[in-house]
Each structure stands twice: as structure tokens, then as C-alpha cells.
Amino acid sequence: MHDVTTRAGVRARVGRRSAWILGAAGIAAASLALAGCAAPSNEGDATTEETTIRFLYATGDETWNSVVESVVDSFNEQSETTTVQLDPLPAGSDYATALKTMDATGNWPAVVDMRDTLTYVDAGKLAPIPDSVTELIDPEAVGTASDGNVYTVPYSALNGEIGLNIVYNKDYFEENDLEVPETYQDFLDLLGDIKANGQAPLATAAAEVWPSDQLWKQLAAPYFAEWSDEGGFWNAAAAGDATIEDLREPLQELVDITNEYVLEGWQSTADAQTTTLLVNDMAVMATSSAGIGRLNDINKVDPEFNAGLFIVPDEDGAINVLKNAVNGDTAGGLAISAQAAEDEAQLASATEFLEFFYQVDTANLMEENGWLAPNIVAADEIERNTSIPGAEDYFALLENPNLAWFENVSELSTFSAFNTFFRQARIELQDGQSSIDDTIAKVQAEFDKTVAAG
């Protein structure tokens, strides 16, 4: 139990580090229809004001969902001043649309699992994260906006997009003398060998739009990496130095692999369903963006399943991985809404929750649930969970000598809307609704509109 027993005491902590030591923690999400409220409660002769805050977060990964529930339950049990309510955004919902609706109705929660960050910072919809929160986090894991304020803080370890990988059945590989590919040609040969054995090589998902990134980003990474030193492909394209035509080759690779090797029904497959497809031997491999979280999901469904993971290499064997962005429109993280910050009690409670989120005990609770805890200052005290089958593959990627980090963060404040358009265009291309020429043309036209509006 922390030592703050009055709402005034909590308010006094906003902007400085709290002195209380926290137990295990949790994220909280709240219904868009619920409003924050404060109610007095009696405890002996003392009166404590309790504030209810909402926390909106995206779902889709079962491990993340369980982490959220565990952390929020733990926080609510120990807090005498704040209740965080859970109401996750349903899987399959378009997050960008949900944020726009939330903004249009003026119904912002106190804490938001943020998307389109720069757009909403520029629009004045987010409040600066207090110093008492940011000083708990490794300085390299947070970044200031142009006004010098921090608006989002990470909800997981910033290990780049290593979470975007291929999860596979290790036992099948061993039984059929298959190996993890060391080059892109090896990957194509692997797909062919599995298909020749009569099995579906790869399961992917597109029932939600965003999982379409999971295979695309691995195929496009070598091409994006070529522009890393020039500020990233999208910034080069905005400056007129690159075009969508430069992505013709990975787009063609995406179509070819989808047509030849991807399990049918991918257009209506939800991301979380690929776990079931894998453990039921309906596919030998599956795309993922959940990293260890997906491995943990698999282990929960079938503890005997021997899972592994790898990232599709380029033709020279490099494993190109996008660095995490701590700023920009593509950067995600936890944020405090400006609407909540206008209410002193809401701001204090949001700060209290985020302070709890970045404590060692909270990090340990996340790790126990199969999540990679955020990069906190006291990271050396975290008890890492390496018991999940396949987790050693994930951590080995971080030490792989062929790992090549690259940057590709757009400076366009409206890039996220274009990115959603690009994802949908790729799905239509994969589904045969659009030719590659038409896709390139319409994506280029949409990008040009985005640049003009930016």
C-alpha cells in the first residue's frame, strides 16, 4: 500500500517523482462511454476521494490482454485514490477511426494507448507526461516533441520491430530436415519444400487491416533500409527523391508468396487466430507482430508445441529491423489526454497509474505474464522470463551479428492515414482486386495528396 491517502496528496505528486514503492502493476482500459468520476470513501476518520479514470487500449494479442488485466487489477488493489476501468477496444476495430470518433464526441479517456501520435500532439489533444513518470524510464526510450515535452511513454521493451517475425513449428522442421533460412532465397526454398510436402507453408491474417504489415515489412525491409541514412524512405519520397515505384519488387514478392504459399482464407483470418492455425498443424509457419507475446499465446494453447521464430533475411543474409520510433506519427505508447489534464483529479490519477506502470514489481508482473517489460531505469532489477518455448530465439536475434537496424520514420503529421490506405491497397493487390501497376499508381497519388496536405 502506498503512503498517499488523500486526493490532495496525489495532486501534490504531479510533476515530481513519488516516494511510494509499488507492488505488481497493470494497464487499464476503459469504455468510451464511461466518464471519470470522483467519490468520497470513509476509512476510519480519514476521507479519501476516489477518482475513476478510463484507459483505452488496443487488443488482439491474448498475452497483452492478460497483462493489461493483471496490471490493472494489481494497481486497483493497492490504490486508495484511483480506480482504473478496463474496457478494451474490440479486436478487429480500426484504431484510427476509434480515436477520431472519440475526439469528435469529446469523450477522451485519461490514459490512451496512442496511435497517430504526432497528429494529436499537433492538434493539442495530448498532455505532457509529468517528470515523475519519465524519470522512471530509460532516457533512450522516450523522446521530446518540438516543444520540449514528452507525450508518449512505451508500454513494452523497445527492441525495434523484432516482434515482426515468422513463428514456426520446430518439430516439423526437425522431422523434415528443414533449417531456418539464412538468405531470402533460402526462405523461398523453405516455402517450396513445405508445399512439396503437402503442407500449407504460411498462415497470415488480414481480417484487421494492420496485420498486413507482418509479412510486408519483412519483405520490404531491405528496400526501406537503403534509405535509412537519408532519413528514411518516406521522408525521401516526400522530398521527391523516392517513389512508390521503388517498392515494385517487394510488392511483387508479396503477391507471389501470397498466391503460392499462404494458407487460403487469410482475408478473413484475425491476427490471434494464426496461433490456432499453427498448433493445429494447418500451417507450418505463421506471421506475427507480437514477438514473445505470440510465443506465450502458443504455449497457453498447447504447452507441448515446440515453437521457434525467425525474421525473413535479405538476399545477402542481413536481418533488417526497423528501430523503434520514440517520436513521430508512427510512434505508439501510453499518453494522457489533454481533456483529462484539465481535471486536476483525473491528471493526478493518470499520473499515479503511470508511475505504478514503470516500477520494478510491475515489470516483473508483466514478465511473468509473458510480456517484455518497458525500458525502465531499474531494468537490471527485472526478473526476465525465458521459460517460454522459443523465447531464446527472440533474444538471440538481438545478438545476431547479421542484425542491421534501420530508420524509416515519416515526418508527415498525416502519415498514419496514408499508411492505412497503403495497407488496404496491398490487401486488394494480394487478393487480385488490383494490378501492381494500378496499386502503385493509386498509392502514389494518395501519398502525393498526403504530402500536399501535410
Short mmCIF file of C-alpha atoms in Angstrom, two decimals:
data_model
loop_
_atom_site.label_atom_id
_atom_site.label_comp_id
_atom_site.label_asym_id
_atom_site.label_seq_id
_atom_site.Cartn_x
_atom_site.Cartn_y
_atom_site.Cartn_z
CA MET A 1 0.00 0.00 0.00
CA HIS A 2 1.40 3.41 -0.88
CA ASP A 3 1.58 6.24 1.59
CA VAL A 4 -0.75 8.64 -0.18
CA THR A 5 -4.21 8.53 1.39
CA THR A 6 -5.81 11.74 0.17
CA ARG A 7 -6.53 13.17 -3.26
CA ALA A 8 -4.67 16.32 -2.26
CA GLY A 9 -1.64 14.18 -1.56
CA VAL A 10 -1.84 12.63 -5.00
CA ARG A 11 -2.19 16.04 -6.66
CA ALA A 12 0.94 17.19 -4.91
CA ARG A 13 2.91 14.46 -6.65
CA VAL A 14 2.16 15.54 -10.23
CA GLY A 15 5.41 16.75 -11.80
CA ARG A 16 7.77 15.06 -9.34
CA ARG A 17 8.78 11.52 -8.50
CA SER A 18 6.62 9.81 -5.90
CA ALA A 19 8.16 8.30 -2.81
CA TRP A 20 5.95 5.27 -2.57
CA ILE A 21 7.13 1.80 -3.50
CA LEU A 22 4.72 -0.10 -5.67
CA GLY A 23 3.62 -3.69 -5.90
CA ALA A 24 2.91 -5.50 -9.17
CA ALA A 25 1.13 -3.37 -11.73
CA GLY A 26 -1.21 -3.27 -14.69
CA ILE A 27 -2.59 -1.33 -17.56
CA ALA A 28 -6.20 -0.28 -17.55
CA ALA A 29 -8.59 0.35 -20.34
CA ALA A 30 -11.95 1.91 -20.10
CA SER A 31 -15.13 2.15 -22.02
CA LEU A 32 -15.51 5.08 -24.36
CA ALA A 33 -18.91 5.62 -22.84
CA LEU A 34 -17.66 5.86 -19.25
CA ALA A 35 -16.68 9.18 -17.75
CA GLY A 36 -14.18 9.70 -14.95
CA CYS A 37 -15.70 10.39 -11.58
CA ALA A 38 -14.69 11.08 -8.01
CA ALA A 39 -16.43 9.76 -4.93
CA PRO A 40 -15.53 10.03 -1.25
CA SER A 41 -14.89 6.91 0.80
CA ASN A 42 -14.50 6.66 4.56
CA GLU A 43 -11.63 4.84 6.17
CA GLY A 44 -11.56 5.45 9.90
CA ASP A 45 -11.62 9.18 10.49
CA ALA A 46 -9.97 9.99 7.14
CA THR A 47 -11.88 10.78 4.00
CA THR A 48 -10.33 9.80 0.70
CA GLU A 49 -11.55 10.98 -2.67
CA GLU A 50 -11.55 8.16 -5.22
CA THR A 51 -11.27 9.03 -8.88
CA THR A 52 -12.22 6.67 -11.69
CA ILE A 53 -10.19 7.04 -14.87
CA ARG A 54 -10.57 5.37 -18.23
CA PHE A 55 -7.76 3.75 -20.16
CA LEU A 56 -8.25 2.89 -23.83
CA TYR A 57 -6.05 0.21 -25.35
CA ALA A 58 -5.98 -1.98 -28.42
CA THR A 59 -6.48 -5.73 -28.18
CA GLY A 60 -5.71 -8.63 -30.49
CA ASP A 61 -2.87 -10.32 -28.65
CA GLU A 62 -4.02 -12.57 -25.80
CA THR A 63 -0.80 -12.14 -23.85
CA TRP A 64 -1.15 -8.35 -23.93
CA ASN A 65 -4.78 -8.65 -22.84
CA SER A 66 -3.83 -10.77 -19.83
CA VAL A 67 -1.01 -8.38 -18.93
CA VAL A 68 -3.43 -5.47 -19.00
CA GLU A 69 -5.87 -7.24 -16.73
CA SER A 70 -3.19 -8.33 -14.26
CA VAL A 71 -1.56 -4.93 -14.05
CA VAL A 72 -4.81 -3.03 -13.66
CA ASP A 73 -6.12 -5.42 -11.01
CA SER A 74 -2.89 -5.05 -9.08
CA PHE A 75 -2.99 -1.26 -9.32
CA ASN A 76 -6.61 -1.04 -8.23
CA GLU A 77 -5.98 -3.30 -5.24
CA GLN A 78 -3.25 -1.06 -3.84
CA SER A 79 -4.57 2.40 -4.73
CA GLU A 80 -6.71 4.27 -2.22
CA THR A 81 -7.37 7.17 -4.54
CA THR A 82 -7.82 5.80 -8.07
CA THR A 83 -9.75 3.12 -9.92
CA VAL A 84 -8.78 2.29 -13.47
CA GLN A 85 -11.54 0.72 -15.52
CA LEU A 86 -10.95 -1.92 -18.19
CA ASP A 87 -12.83 -1.84 -21.47
CA PRO A 88 -10.50 -2.80 -24.31
CA LEU A 89 -11.18 -1.81 -27.89
CA PRO A 90 -12.59 -4.96 -29.54
CA ALA A 91 -10.25 -6.92 -31.78
CA GLY A 92 -10.72 -6.02 -35.40
CA SER A 93 -11.68 -2.41 -34.67
CA ASP A 94 -9.90 0.26 -36.64
CA TYR A 95 -7.95 2.19 -34.04
CA ALA A 96 -7.56 5.35 -36.08
CA THR A 97 -11.33 5.51 -36.60
CA ALA A 98 -11.93 4.91 -32.89
CA LEU A 99 -9.65 7.82 -31.98
CA LYS A 100 -11.37 10.11 -34.47
CA THR A 101 -14.79 9.17 -33.10
CA MET A 102 -13.59 9.67 -29.55
CA ASP A 103 -12.25 13.08 -30.44
CA ALA A 104 -15.35 14.11 -32.36
CA THR A 105 -17.55 13.27 -29.37
CA GLY A 106 -15.21 14.93 -26.87
CA ASN A 107 -15.06 11.71 -24.89
CA TRP A 108 -11.35 11.16 -24.29
CA PRO A 109 -10.20 8.71 -21.62
CA ALA A 110 -7.50 9.76 -19.18
CA VAL A 111 -4.90 7.27 -20.45
CA VAL A 112 -4.69 6.25 -24.10
CA ASP A 113 -2.73 3.54 -25.89
CA MET A 114 -1.81 6.04 -28.56
CA ARG A 115 -1.72 5.84 -32.34
CA ASP A 116 -1.23 8.71 -34.80
CA THR A 117 0.72 10.42 -32.06
CA LEU A 118 2.09 13.43 -33.87
CA THR A 119 -1.31 14.23 -35.37
CA TYR A 120 -2.88 14.52 -31.94
CA VAL A 121 0.07 16.31 -30.38
CA ASP A 122 -0.17 18.96 -33.10
CA ALA A 123 -3.92 19.19 -32.51
CA GLY A 124 -3.38 19.79 -28.79
CA LYS A 125 -5.22 16.62 -27.76
CA LEU A 126 -2.44 15.18 -25.55
CA ALA A 127 -0.96 16.50 -22.33
CA PRO A 128 2.76 16.40 -21.45
CA ILE A 129 3.79 13.33 -19.45
CA PRO A 130 4.88 14.50 -15.94
CA ASP A 131 8.55 14.27 -14.96
CA SER A 132 7.63 11.88 -12.14
CA VAL A 133 6.82 9.33 -14.86
CA THR A 134 9.51 10.00 -17.44
CA GLU A 135 12.33 9.86 -14.90
CA LEU A 136 11.44 6.22 -14.24
CA ILE A 137 12.16 5.31 -17.89
CA ASP A 138 15.47 4.89 -19.73
CA PRO A 139 16.12 8.24 -21.48
CA GLU A 140 16.69 6.44 -24.79
CA ALA A 141 13.14 5.06 -24.65
CA VAL A 142 11.45 8.46 -24.58
CA GLY A 143 11.76 11.46 -26.83
CA THR A 144 10.67 15.06 -26.64
CA ALA A 145 8.47 16.76 -29.20
CA SER A 146 9.43 20.05 -30.85
CA ASP A 147 8.07 21.94 -27.83
CA GLY A 148 10.36 20.01 -25.46
CA ASN A 149 7.60 17.90 -23.88
CA VAL A 150 7.23 14.11 -23.79
CA TYR A 151 3.77 12.96 -24.92
CA THR A 152 4.04 9.16 -25.01
CA VAL A 153 5.86 6.56 -22.92
CA PRO A 154 6.49 2.94 -24.01
CA TYR A 155 4.31 0.05 -22.87
CA SER A 156 6.86 -2.61 -23.85
CA ALA A 157 10.57 -3.05 -24.41
CA LEU A 158 11.88 -1.04 -27.35
CA ASN A 159 13.56 -3.83 -29.30
CA GLY A 160 12.67 -2.42 -32.68
CA GLU A 161 10.34 -4.43 -34.87
CA ILE A 162 11.91 -7.75 -33.93
CA GLY A 163 8.37 -8.65 -32.93
CA LEU A 164 7.54 -8.73 -36.65
CA ASN A 165 8.68 -12.24 -37.43
CA ILE A 166 7.79 -15.72 -38.60
CA VAL A 167 6.77 -18.19 -35.89
CA TYR A 168 7.25 -21.84 -36.88
CA ASN A 169 6.89 -25.45 -35.82
CA LYS A 170 10.38 -26.58 -34.74
CA ASP A 171 9.40 -30.25 -34.55
CA TYR A 172 8.20 -30.17 -38.16
CA PHE A 173 11.48 -28.57 -39.22
CA GLU A 174 13.50 -31.25 -37.44
CA GLU A 175 11.38 -34.11 -38.76
CA ASN A 176 11.75 -32.86 -42.34
CA ASP A 177 15.39 -31.73 -42.16
CA LEU A 178 14.45 -28.08 -42.66
CA GLU A 179 16.51 -25.17 -41.37
CA VAL A 180 15.89 -21.54 -40.52
CA PRO A 181 16.68 -19.55 -43.69
CA GLU A 182 19.93 -17.59 -43.81
CA THR A 183 19.14 -15.73 -47.06
CA TYR A 184 15.98 -14.64 -48.87
CA GLN A 185 16.46 -17.42 -51.43
CA ASP A 186 16.65 -19.89 -48.53
CA PHE A 187 13.28 -18.56 -47.38
CA LEU A 188 11.75 -19.12 -50.81
CA ASP A 189 13.25 -22.62 -50.93
CA LEU A 190 11.83 -23.32 -47.48
CA LEU A 191 8.35 -22.31 -48.60
CA GLY A 192 8.69 -24.55 -51.64
CA ASP A 193 9.89 -27.53 -49.62
CA ILE A 194 6.99 -27.31 -47.19
CA LYS A 195 4.47 -27.02 -50.03
CA ALA A 196 6.07 -30.03 -51.74
CA ASN A 197 5.48 -31.98 -48.52
CA GLY A 198 1.76 -31.30 -48.88
CA GLN A 199 1.55 -28.74 -46.06
CA ALA A 200 0.47 -25.10 -46.11
CA PRO A 201 3.74 -23.19 -45.57
CA LEU A 202 2.46 -19.92 -44.11
CA ALA A 203 -0.59 -18.51 -42.32
CA THR A 204 -1.21 -14.77 -42.41
CA ALA A 205 -4.07 -12.52 -41.29
CA ALA A 206 -5.94 -9.62 -42.83
CA ALA A 207 -9.32 -9.59 -41.12
CA GLU A 208 -7.95 -6.48 -39.45
CA VAL A 209 -6.01 -4.14 -41.70
CA TRP A 210 -2.87 -3.71 -39.59
CA PRO A 211 -1.69 -7.39 -39.57
CA SER A 212 -0.99 -6.96 -43.28
CA ASP A 213 2.25 -5.32 -42.15
CA GLN A 214 3.58 -8.54 -40.67
CA LEU A 215 4.81 -10.12 -43.89
CA TRP A 216 5.10 -6.93 -45.93
CA LYS A 217 7.52 -5.20 -43.57
CA GLN A 218 9.87 -8.19 -43.58
CA LEU A 219 9.87 -8.29 -47.38
CA ALA A 220 10.19 -4.51 -47.76
CA ALA A 221 12.79 -4.03 -45.02
CA PRO A 222 15.84 -4.39 -47.33
CA TYR A 223 14.41 -1.73 -49.64
CA PHE A 224 13.48 0.63 -46.81
CA ALA A 225 16.91 0.09 -45.23
CA GLU A 226 18.61 1.53 -48.32
CA TRP A 227 17.13 4.92 -47.41
CA SER A 228 17.96 4.82 -43.70
CA ASP A 229 20.90 7.25 -43.93
CA GLU A 230 18.75 9.67 -45.95
CA GLY A 231 16.18 9.99 -43.18
CA GLY A 232 14.07 7.03 -44.22
CA PHE A 233 12.19 6.06 -47.36
CA TRP A 234 9.03 8.04 -46.60
CA ASN A 235 10.89 11.27 -45.95
CA ALA A 236 12.88 10.73 -49.15
CA ALA A 237 9.62 10.14 -51.02
CA ALA A 238 8.13 13.31 -49.54
CA ALA A 239 11.19 15.21 -50.80
CA GLY A 240 10.79 13.71 -54.28
CA ASP A 241 13.91 11.55 -54.07
CA ALA A 242 11.98 8.24 -53.96
CA THR A 243 8.66 7.00 -55.32
CA ILE A 244 6.26 4.13 -54.71
CA GLU A 245 7.66 2.63 -57.92
CA ASP A 246 10.81 1.88 -55.90
CA LEU A 247 8.70 -0.64 -53.94
CA ARG A 248 7.59 -2.60 -57.00
CA GLU A 249 9.91 -5.54 -56.28
CA PRO A 250 8.79 -6.21 -52.67
CA LEU A 251 5.16 -5.68 -53.73
CA GLN A 252 5.62 -8.35 -56.39
CA GLU A 253 7.27 -10.64 -53.83
CA LEU A 254 4.30 -10.12 -51.54
CA VAL A 255 1.86 -11.12 -54.30
CA ASP A 256 3.91 -14.15 -55.36
CA ILE A 257 4.27 -15.52 -51.84
CA THR A 258 0.58 -14.93 -51.11
CA ASN A 259 -0.50 -16.72 -54.28
CA GLU A 260 1.84 -19.66 -53.91
CA TYR A 261 2.35 -20.32 -50.23
CA VAL A 262 -0.15 -18.58 -47.93
CA LEU A 263 -2.98 -20.60 -46.39
CA GLU A 264 -6.33 -19.80 -48.00
CA GLY A 265 -8.76 -17.67 -46.03
CA TRP A 266 -6.18 -15.11 -44.92
CA GLN A 267 -8.53 -12.24 -45.86
CA SER A 268 -10.95 -13.25 -43.08
CA THR A 269 -8.36 -14.50 -40.58
CA ALA A 270 -7.90 -12.45 -37.41
CA ASP A 271 -4.37 -12.00 -36.17
CA ALA A 272 -4.90 -14.00 -32.98
CA GLN A 273 -6.31 -16.92 -35.00
CA THR A 274 -2.94 -17.71 -36.54
CA THR A 275 -1.96 -19.30 -33.22
CA THR A 276 -4.77 -21.85 -33.62
CA LEU A 277 -3.84 -22.50 -37.24
CA LEU A 278 -0.24 -23.18 -36.22
CA VAL A 279 -0.85 -25.50 -33.25
CA ASN A 280 -3.48 -27.46 -35.21
CA ASP A 281 -0.96 -28.17 -38.00
CA MET A 282 -2.97 -26.22 -40.57
CA ALA A 283 0.21 -24.29 -41.41
CA VAL A 284 3.86 -24.85 -40.58
CA MET A 285 4.64 -21.15 -40.10
CA ALA A 286 2.68 -18.00 -39.25
CA THR A 287 3.34 -14.29 -39.38
CA SER A 288 3.37 -12.37 -36.11
CA SER A 289 3.86 -8.90 -34.70
CA ALA A 290 3.56 -9.92 -31.07
CA GLY A 291 7.08 -11.30 -30.51
CA ILE A 292 7.31 -13.24 -27.27
CA GLY A 293 3.64 -12.50 -26.68
CA ARG A 294 2.70 -14.73 -29.61
CA LEU A 295 5.04 -17.46 -28.34
CA ASN A 296 3.30 -17.22 -24.98
CA ASP A 297 -0.12 -17.46 -26.64
CA ILE A 298 1.00 -20.63 -28.40
CA ASN A 299 2.32 -22.09 -25.16
CA LYS A 300 -1.01 -21.44 -23.44
CA VAL A 301 -2.97 -23.15 -26.21
CA ASP A 302 -0.59 -26.12 -26.47
CA PRO A 303 2.20 -26.41 -23.86
CA GLU A 304 3.74 -29.26 -25.87
CA PHE A 305 4.11 -27.23 -29.06
CA ASN A 306 7.76 -26.60 -29.87
CA ALA A 307 7.74 -23.07 -31.32
CA GLY A 308 10.56 -21.03 -32.77
CA LEU A 309 10.83 -17.79 -34.68
CA PHE A 310 12.98 -16.03 -37.24
CA ILE A 311 12.90 -12.88 -39.37
CA VAL A 312 12.96 -13.14 -43.16
CA PRO A 313 16.56 -12.23 -44.18
CA ASP A 314 17.56 -10.28 -47.26
CA GLU A 315 19.39 -11.76 -50.24
CA ASP A 316 22.76 -11.17 -48.54
CA GLY A 317 21.70 -12.64 -45.20
CA ALA A 318 21.20 -9.37 -43.32
CA ILE A 319 18.31 -9.23 -40.86
CA ASN A 320 16.97 -5.72 -41.41
CA VAL A 321 14.91 -4.49 -38.48
CA LEU A 322 13.24 -1.11 -38.10
CA LYS A 323 14.24 0.77 -34.98
CA ASN A 324 11.55 1.84 -32.57
CA ALA A 325 10.43 5.41 -33.05
CA VAL A 326 10.02 7.33 -29.81
CA ASN A 327 8.58 10.28 -31.72
CA GLY A 328 6.64 10.87 -34.90
CA ASP A 329 3.24 9.78 -36.13
CA THR A 330 4.23 6.12 -36.25
CA ALA A 331 5.37 6.05 -32.62
CA GLY A 332 3.00 4.36 -30.20
CA GLY A 333 2.88 4.46 -26.43
CA LEU A 334 0.81 5.48 -23.44
CA ALA A 335 -0.43 9.06 -23.32
CA ILE A 336 -2.50 11.34 -21.09
CA SER A 337 -5.29 13.16 -22.86
CA ALA A 338 -5.46 16.94 -22.71
CA GLN A 339 -9.13 16.62 -21.80
CA ALA A 340 -8.30 14.62 -18.68
CA ALA A 341 -5.46 17.00 -17.79
CA GLU A 342 -7.99 19.82 -17.47
CA ASP A 343 -9.37 17.99 -14.42
CA GLU A 344 -6.87 18.08 -11.56
CA ALA A 345 -8.08 14.81 -10.06
CA GLN A 346 -8.02 13.00 -13.42
CA LEU A 347 -4.49 14.20 -14.12
CA ALA A 348 -3.32 13.13 -10.67
CA SER A 349 -4.85 9.67 -11.08
CA ALA A 350 -3.42 9.21 -14.57
CA THR A 351 0.00 10.18 -13.22
CA GLU A 352 -0.38 7.80 -10.29
CA PHE A 353 -1.20 4.94 -12.64
CA LEU A 354 1.71 5.63 -14.98
CA GLU A 355 4.12 5.90 -12.06
CA PHE A 356 2.88 2.48 -11.00
CA PHE A 357 3.32 1.15 -14.54
CA TYR A 358 7.07 1.83 -14.55
CA GLN A 359 8.02 0.21 -11.26
CA VAL A 360 10.16 -2.94 -10.97
CA ASP A 361 7.38 -5.00 -9.41
CA THR A 362 5.09 -4.05 -12.27
CA ALA A 363 7.76 -5.03 -14.78
CA ASN A 364 8.15 -8.40 -13.06
CA LEU A 365 4.40 -8.95 -13.25
CA MET A 366 4.47 -8.23 -16.98
CA GLU A 367 7.35 -10.65 -17.49
CA GLU A 368 5.54 -13.35 -15.51
CA ASN A 369 2.63 -12.97 -17.93
CA GLY A 370 4.88 -13.38 -20.97
CA TRP A 371 5.35 -9.71 -21.84
CA LEU A 372 8.59 -7.79 -22.37
CA ALA A 373 8.56 -5.05 -19.76
CA PRO A 374 9.31 -1.45 -20.80
CA ASN A 375 12.81 0.01 -20.66
CA ILE A 376 12.85 1.36 -17.12
CA VAL A 377 15.82 2.90 -15.34
CA ALA A 378 15.90 -0.03 -12.91
CA ALA A 379 15.95 -2.61 -15.73
CA ASP A 380 18.76 -4.58 -14.06
CA GLU A 381 16.33 -5.49 -11.27
CA ILE A 382 13.74 -7.04 -13.61
CA GLU A 383 13.36 -10.83 -13.46
CA ARG A 384 13.28 -11.77 -17.15
CA ASN A 385 11.08 -14.66 -18.21
CA THR A 386 12.99 -17.00 -20.52
CA SER A 387 10.82 -20.06 -19.86
CA ILE A 388 8.52 -19.60 -22.86
CA PRO A 389 9.36 -22.02 -25.71
CA GLY A 390 11.02 -20.06 -28.49
CA ALA A 391 11.96 -17.09 -26.30
CA GLU A 392 15.63 -17.93 -26.72
CA ASP A 393 15.21 -17.35 -30.47
CA TYR A 394 13.84 -13.88 -29.82
CA PHE A 395 16.69 -12.85 -27.55
CA ALA A 396 19.22 -14.43 -29.91
CA LEU A 397 18.02 -12.09 -32.66
CA LEU A 398 19.11 -9.14 -30.52
CA GLU A 399 22.64 -10.59 -30.50
CA ASN A 400 22.69 -11.84 -34.09
CA PRO A 401 25.75 -10.46 -35.95
CA ASN A 402 23.61 -10.12 -39.09
CA LEU A 403 21.13 -7.82 -37.36
CA ALA A 404 21.01 -4.46 -39.18
CA TRP A 405 18.97 -1.65 -37.65
CA PHE A 406 17.45 0.97 -39.94
CA GLU A 407 15.21 4.02 -39.58
CA ASN A 408 12.12 4.87 -41.57
CA VAL A 409 10.01 7.35 -39.61
CA SER A 410 7.90 9.77 -41.62
CA GLU A 411 7.85 13.41 -40.57
CA LEU A 412 4.40 13.89 -42.10
CA SER A 413 1.81 14.55 -39.43
CA THR A 414 -0.85 12.85 -41.58
CA PHE A 415 1.21 9.78 -42.47
CA SER A 416 -0.91 7.38 -40.43
CA ALA A 417 -3.97 7.98 -42.61
CA PHE A 418 -1.88 7.26 -45.70
CA ASN A 419 -0.44 4.15 -44.05
CA THR A 420 -3.96 2.78 -43.53
CA PHE A 421 -4.69 3.45 -47.21
CA PHE A 422 -1.46 1.70 -48.23
CA ARG A 423 -2.30 -1.34 -46.13
CA GLN A 424 -5.73 -1.66 -47.69
CA ALA A 425 -4.25 -1.22 -51.16
CA ARG A 426 -1.78 -4.05 -50.50
CA ILE A 427 -4.58 -6.34 -49.35
CA GLU A 428 -6.52 -5.61 -52.55
CA LEU A 429 -3.35 -6.31 -54.53
CA GLN A 430 -2.78 -9.63 -52.77
CA ASP A 431 -6.43 -10.53 -53.28
CA GLY A 432 -6.27 -9.91 -57.02
CA GLN A 433 -8.61 -6.92 -56.92
CA SER A 434 -5.93 -4.59 -58.26
CA SER A 435 -2.92 -4.97 -60.53
CA ILE A 436 0.52 -3.98 -59.32
CA ASP A 437 0.60 -1.08 -61.79
CA ASP A 438 -2.77 0.24 -60.60
CA THR A 439 -1.74 -0.24 -56.98
CA ILE A 440 1.47 1.71 -57.40
CA ALA A 441 -0.36 4.49 -59.25
CA LYS A 442 -3.13 4.93 -56.70
CA VAL A 443 -0.80 4.66 -53.71
CA GLN A 444 1.50 7.28 -55.26
CA ALA A 445 -1.48 9.56 -55.87
CA GLU A 446 -2.61 9.15 -52.26
CA PHE A 447 0.90 9.82 -50.99
CA ASP A 448 1.15 12.98 -53.09
CA LYS A 449 -2.14 14.16 -51.55
CA THR A 450 -0.76 13.39 -48.09
CA VAL A 451 2.38 15.40 -48.75
CA ALA A 452 0.35 18.32 -50.11
CA ALA A 453 -1.91 18.27 -47.06
CA GLY A 454 0.96 17.81 -44.63
#
